[in-house]
PDB file of C-alpha atoms and ligand atoms in Angstrom:
ATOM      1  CA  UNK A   1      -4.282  -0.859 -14.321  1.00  0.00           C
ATOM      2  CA  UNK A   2      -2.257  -2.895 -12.085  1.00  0.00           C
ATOM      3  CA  UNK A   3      -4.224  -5.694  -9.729  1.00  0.00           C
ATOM      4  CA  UNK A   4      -3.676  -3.409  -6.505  1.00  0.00           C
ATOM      5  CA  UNK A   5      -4.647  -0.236  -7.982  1.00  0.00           C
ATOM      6  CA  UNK A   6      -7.923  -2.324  -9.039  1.00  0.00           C
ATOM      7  CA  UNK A   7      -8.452  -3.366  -5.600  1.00  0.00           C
ATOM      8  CA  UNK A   8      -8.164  -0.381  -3.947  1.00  0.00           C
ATOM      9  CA  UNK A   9     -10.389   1.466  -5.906  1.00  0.00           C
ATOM     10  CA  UNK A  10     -12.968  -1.458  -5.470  1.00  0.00           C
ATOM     11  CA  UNK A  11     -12.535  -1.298  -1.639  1.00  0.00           C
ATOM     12  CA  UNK A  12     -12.679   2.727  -1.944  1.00  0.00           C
ATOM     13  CA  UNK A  13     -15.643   4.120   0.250  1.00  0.00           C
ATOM     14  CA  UNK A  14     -16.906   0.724   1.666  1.00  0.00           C
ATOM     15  CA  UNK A  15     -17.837   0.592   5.297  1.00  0.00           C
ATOM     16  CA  UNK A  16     -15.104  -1.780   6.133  1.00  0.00           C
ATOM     17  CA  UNK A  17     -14.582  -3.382   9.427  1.00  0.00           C
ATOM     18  CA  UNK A  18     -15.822  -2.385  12.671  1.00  0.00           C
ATOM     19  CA  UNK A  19     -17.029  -3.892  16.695  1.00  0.00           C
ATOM     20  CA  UNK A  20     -20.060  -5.466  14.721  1.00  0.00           C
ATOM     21  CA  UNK A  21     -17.917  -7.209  12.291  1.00  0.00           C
ATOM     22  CA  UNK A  22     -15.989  -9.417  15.122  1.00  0.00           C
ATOM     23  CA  UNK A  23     -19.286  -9.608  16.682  1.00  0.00           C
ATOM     24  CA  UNK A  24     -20.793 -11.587  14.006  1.00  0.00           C
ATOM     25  CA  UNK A  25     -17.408 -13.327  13.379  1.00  0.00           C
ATOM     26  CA  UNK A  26     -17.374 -14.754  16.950  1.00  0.00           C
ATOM     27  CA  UNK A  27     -21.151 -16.076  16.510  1.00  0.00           C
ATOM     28  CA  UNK A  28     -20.069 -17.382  13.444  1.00  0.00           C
ATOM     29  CA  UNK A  29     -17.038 -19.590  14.915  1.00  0.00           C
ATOM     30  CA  UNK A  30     -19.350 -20.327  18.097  1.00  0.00           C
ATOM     31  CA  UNK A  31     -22.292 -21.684  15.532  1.00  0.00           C
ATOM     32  CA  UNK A  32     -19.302 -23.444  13.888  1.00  0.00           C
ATOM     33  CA  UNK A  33     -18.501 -25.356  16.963  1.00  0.00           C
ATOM     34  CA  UNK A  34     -21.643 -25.977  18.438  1.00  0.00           C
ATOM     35  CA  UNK A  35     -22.549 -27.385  15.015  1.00  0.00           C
ATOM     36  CA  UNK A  36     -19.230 -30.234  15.243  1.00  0.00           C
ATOM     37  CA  UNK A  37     -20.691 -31.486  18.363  1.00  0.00           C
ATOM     38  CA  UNK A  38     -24.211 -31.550  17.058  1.00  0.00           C
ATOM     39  CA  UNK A  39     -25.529 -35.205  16.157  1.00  0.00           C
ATOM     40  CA  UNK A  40     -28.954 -34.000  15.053  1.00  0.00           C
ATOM     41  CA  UNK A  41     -29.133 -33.466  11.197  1.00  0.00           C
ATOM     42  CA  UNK A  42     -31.879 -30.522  11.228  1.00  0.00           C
ATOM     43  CA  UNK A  43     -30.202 -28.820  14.107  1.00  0.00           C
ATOM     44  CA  UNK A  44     -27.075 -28.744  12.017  1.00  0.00           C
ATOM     45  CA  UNK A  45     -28.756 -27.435   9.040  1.00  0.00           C
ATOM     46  CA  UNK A  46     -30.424 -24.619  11.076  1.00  0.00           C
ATOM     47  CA  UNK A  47     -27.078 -24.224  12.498  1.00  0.00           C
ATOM     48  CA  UNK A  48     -25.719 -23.717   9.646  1.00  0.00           C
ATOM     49  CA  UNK A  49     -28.219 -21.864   8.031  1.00  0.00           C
ATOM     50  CA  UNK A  50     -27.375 -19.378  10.681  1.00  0.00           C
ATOM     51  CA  UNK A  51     -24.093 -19.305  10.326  1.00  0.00           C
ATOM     52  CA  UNK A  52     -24.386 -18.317   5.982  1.00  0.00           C
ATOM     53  CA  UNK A  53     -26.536 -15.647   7.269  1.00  0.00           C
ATOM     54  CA  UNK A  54     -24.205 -14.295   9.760  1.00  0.00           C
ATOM     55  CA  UNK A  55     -21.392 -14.384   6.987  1.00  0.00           C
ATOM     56  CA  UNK A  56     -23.521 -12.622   4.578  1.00  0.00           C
ATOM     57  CA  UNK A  57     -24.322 -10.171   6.980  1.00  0.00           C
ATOM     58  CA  UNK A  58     -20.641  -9.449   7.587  1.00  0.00           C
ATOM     59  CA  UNK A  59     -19.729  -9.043   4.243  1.00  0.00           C
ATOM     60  CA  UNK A  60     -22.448  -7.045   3.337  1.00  0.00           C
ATOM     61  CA  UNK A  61     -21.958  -4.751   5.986  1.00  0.00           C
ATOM     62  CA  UNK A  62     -18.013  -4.646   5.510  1.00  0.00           C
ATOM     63  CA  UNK A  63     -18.715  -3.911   1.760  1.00  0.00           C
ATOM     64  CA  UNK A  64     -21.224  -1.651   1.687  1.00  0.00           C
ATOM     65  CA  UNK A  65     -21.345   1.808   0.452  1.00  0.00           C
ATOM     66  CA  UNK A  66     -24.182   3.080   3.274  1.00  0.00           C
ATOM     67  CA  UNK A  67     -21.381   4.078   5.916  1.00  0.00           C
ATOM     68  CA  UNK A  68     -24.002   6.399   7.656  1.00  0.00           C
ATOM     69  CA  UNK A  69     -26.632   2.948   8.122  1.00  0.00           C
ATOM     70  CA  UNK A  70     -23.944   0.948   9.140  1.00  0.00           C
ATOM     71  CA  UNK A  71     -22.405   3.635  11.339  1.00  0.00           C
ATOM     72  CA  UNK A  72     -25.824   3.643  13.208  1.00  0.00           C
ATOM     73  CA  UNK A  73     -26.006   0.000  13.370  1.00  0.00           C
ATOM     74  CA  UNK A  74     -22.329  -0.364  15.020  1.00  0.00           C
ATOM     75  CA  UNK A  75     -23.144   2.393  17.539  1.00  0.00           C
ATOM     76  CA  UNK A  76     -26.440  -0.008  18.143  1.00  0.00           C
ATOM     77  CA  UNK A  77     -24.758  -3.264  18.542  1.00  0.00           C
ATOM     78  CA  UNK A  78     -21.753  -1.225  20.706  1.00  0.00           C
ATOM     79  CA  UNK A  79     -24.568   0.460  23.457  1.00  0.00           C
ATOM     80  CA  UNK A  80     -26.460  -3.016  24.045  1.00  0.00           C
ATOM     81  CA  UNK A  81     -23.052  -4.638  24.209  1.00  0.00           C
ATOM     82  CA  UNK A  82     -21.396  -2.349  26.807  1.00  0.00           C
ATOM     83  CA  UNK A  83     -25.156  -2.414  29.046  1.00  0.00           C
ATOM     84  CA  UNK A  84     -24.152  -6.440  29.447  1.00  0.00           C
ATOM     85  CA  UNK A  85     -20.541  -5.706  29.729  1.00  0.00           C
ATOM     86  CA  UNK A  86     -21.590  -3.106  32.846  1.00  0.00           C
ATOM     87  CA  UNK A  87     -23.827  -5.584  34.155  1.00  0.00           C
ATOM     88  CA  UNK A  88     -20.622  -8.439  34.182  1.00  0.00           C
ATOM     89  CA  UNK A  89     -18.656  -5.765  35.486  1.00  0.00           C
ATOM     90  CA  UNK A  90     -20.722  -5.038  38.359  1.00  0.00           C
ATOM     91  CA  UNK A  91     -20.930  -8.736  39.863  1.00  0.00           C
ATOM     92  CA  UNK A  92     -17.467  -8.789  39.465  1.00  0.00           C
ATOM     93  CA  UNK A  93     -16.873  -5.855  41.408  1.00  0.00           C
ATOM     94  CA  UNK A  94     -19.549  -7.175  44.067  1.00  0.00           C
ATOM     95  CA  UNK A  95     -18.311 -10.358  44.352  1.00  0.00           C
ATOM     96  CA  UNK A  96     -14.860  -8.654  45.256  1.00  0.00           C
ATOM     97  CA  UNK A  97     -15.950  -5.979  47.625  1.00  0.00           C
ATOM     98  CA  UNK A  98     -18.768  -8.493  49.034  1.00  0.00           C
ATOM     99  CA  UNK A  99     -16.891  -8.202  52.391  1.00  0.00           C
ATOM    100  CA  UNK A 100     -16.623  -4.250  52.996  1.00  0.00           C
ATOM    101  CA  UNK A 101     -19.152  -2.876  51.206  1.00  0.00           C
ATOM    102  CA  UNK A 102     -22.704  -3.387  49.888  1.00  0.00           C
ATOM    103  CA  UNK A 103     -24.418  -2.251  46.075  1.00  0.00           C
ATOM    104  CA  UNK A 104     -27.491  -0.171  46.667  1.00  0.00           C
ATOM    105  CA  UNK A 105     -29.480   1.604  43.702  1.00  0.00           C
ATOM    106  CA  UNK A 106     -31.104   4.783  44.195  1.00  0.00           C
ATOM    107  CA  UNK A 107     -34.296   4.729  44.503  1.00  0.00           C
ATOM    108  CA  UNK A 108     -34.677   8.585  42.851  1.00  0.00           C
ATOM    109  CA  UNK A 109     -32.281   8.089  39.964  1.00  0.00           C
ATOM    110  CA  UNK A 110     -31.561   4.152  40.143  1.00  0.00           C
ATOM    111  CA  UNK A 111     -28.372   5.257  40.177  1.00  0.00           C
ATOM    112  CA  UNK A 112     -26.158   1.971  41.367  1.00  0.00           C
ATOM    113  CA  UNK A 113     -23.925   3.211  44.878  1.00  0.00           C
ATOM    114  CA  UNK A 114     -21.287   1.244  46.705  1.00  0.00           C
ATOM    115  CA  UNK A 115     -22.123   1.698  50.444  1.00  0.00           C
ATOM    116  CA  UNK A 116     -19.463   0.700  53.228  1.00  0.00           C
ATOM    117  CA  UNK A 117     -20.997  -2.234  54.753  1.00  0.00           C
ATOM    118  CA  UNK A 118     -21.937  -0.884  58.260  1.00  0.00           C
ATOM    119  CA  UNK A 119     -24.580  -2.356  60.123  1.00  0.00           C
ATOM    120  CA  UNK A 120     -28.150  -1.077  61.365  1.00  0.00           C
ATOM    121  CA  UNK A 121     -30.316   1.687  59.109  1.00  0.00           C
ATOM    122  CA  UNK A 122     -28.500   4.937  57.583  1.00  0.00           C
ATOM    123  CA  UNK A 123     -29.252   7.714  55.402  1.00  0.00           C
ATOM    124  CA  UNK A 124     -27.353   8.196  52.394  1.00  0.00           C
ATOM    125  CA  UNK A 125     -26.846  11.268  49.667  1.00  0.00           C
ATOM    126  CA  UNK A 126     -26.788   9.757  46.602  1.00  0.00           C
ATOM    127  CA  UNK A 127     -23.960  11.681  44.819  1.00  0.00           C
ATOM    128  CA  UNK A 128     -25.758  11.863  41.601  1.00  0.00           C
ATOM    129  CA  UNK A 129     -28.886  13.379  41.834  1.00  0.00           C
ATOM    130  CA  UNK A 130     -28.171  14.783  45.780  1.00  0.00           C
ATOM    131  CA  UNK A 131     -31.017  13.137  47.575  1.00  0.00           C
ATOM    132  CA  UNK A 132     -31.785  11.529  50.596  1.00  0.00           C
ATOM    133  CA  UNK A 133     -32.687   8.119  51.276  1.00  0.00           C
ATOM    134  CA  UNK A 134     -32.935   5.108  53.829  1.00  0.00           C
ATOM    135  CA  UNK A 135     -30.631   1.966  53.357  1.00  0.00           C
ATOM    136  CA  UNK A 136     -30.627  -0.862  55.772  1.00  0.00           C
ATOM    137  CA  UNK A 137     -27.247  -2.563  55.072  1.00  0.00           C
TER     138      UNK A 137
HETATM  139 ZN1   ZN B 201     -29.844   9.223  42.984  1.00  0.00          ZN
END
C-alpha cells in the first residue's frame, strides 16, 4: 500500500475542517502574540497552557470520527458568532445612517427598525409582527 493510499484511508470519515477550526486557529495565533509581548513568566505559562489546549482541541475535533457532535458544536460556535457579527453590523450601519434615520426596537417583538429621523412623536407599524407603537425620534 502506497503512502497516499495509507493516508487517505486514515483521513477517511474524520470530521475535518470547519468555521470552528479557524476559530480556534485565530485564538491560537492571538495567544501566540500576546504571549511575545508578555514579560510575566506565569502569565506566559497560562498563556501557553491555553494555547496547547486550543491546538488539541483543533486536532481532535478535525480528526475525529463523531461528525454528528462536532456538526452540533460548529453550528454552536457559528449562531453565537453571527449574534456578535449582527451586533458589529448594526453600529456600523448606525453610525452611517446616524444623520437620516434613527434604530428603534419594537417593543412587541424587539424587533430592531430603522425609522427616518423626523422630529416630534409618531406612530409606527412595525413590519414584523404588524403592531402599533409610539416613537419619539
Ligand atoms: Zn414588532
Amino acid at each position: 500500500m502506497r503512502f497516499i493510499d495509507k493516508l487517505r484511508s486514515f483521513f477517511y470519515g474524520r470530521y475535518g475542517i470547519d468555521g470552528l477550526y479557524y476559530a480556534l486557529m485565530c485564538v491560537f495565533l492571538v495567544l501566540w502574540i500576546a504571549r511575545l509581548f508578555t514579560a510575566n513568566t506565569v502569565v506566559s505559562v497560562i498563556l501557553l497552557v491555553l494555547q496547547l489546549a486550543a491546538v488539541g482541541w483543533m486536532f481532535f475535533r478535525c480528526f475525529s470520527k463523531n461528525i454528528y457532535a462536532r456538526r452540533r458544536e460548529n453550528e454552536f460556535f457559528k449562531k453565537i458568532f453571527r449574534s456578535i457579527k449582527n451586533f458589529f453590523v448594526l453600529q456600523k450601519n448606525r453610525i452611517r445612517d446616524r444623520k437620516d434615520y434613527r434604530y428603534r426596537k419594537c417593543p412587541h417583538c424587539k424587533a430592531m427598525l430603522r425609522l427616518p429621523k423626523r422630529e416630534g412623536t409618531h406612530t409606527v407599524k412595525c413590519p414584523r409582527c404588524s403592531k402599533r407603537f409610539e416613537v419619539k425620534v
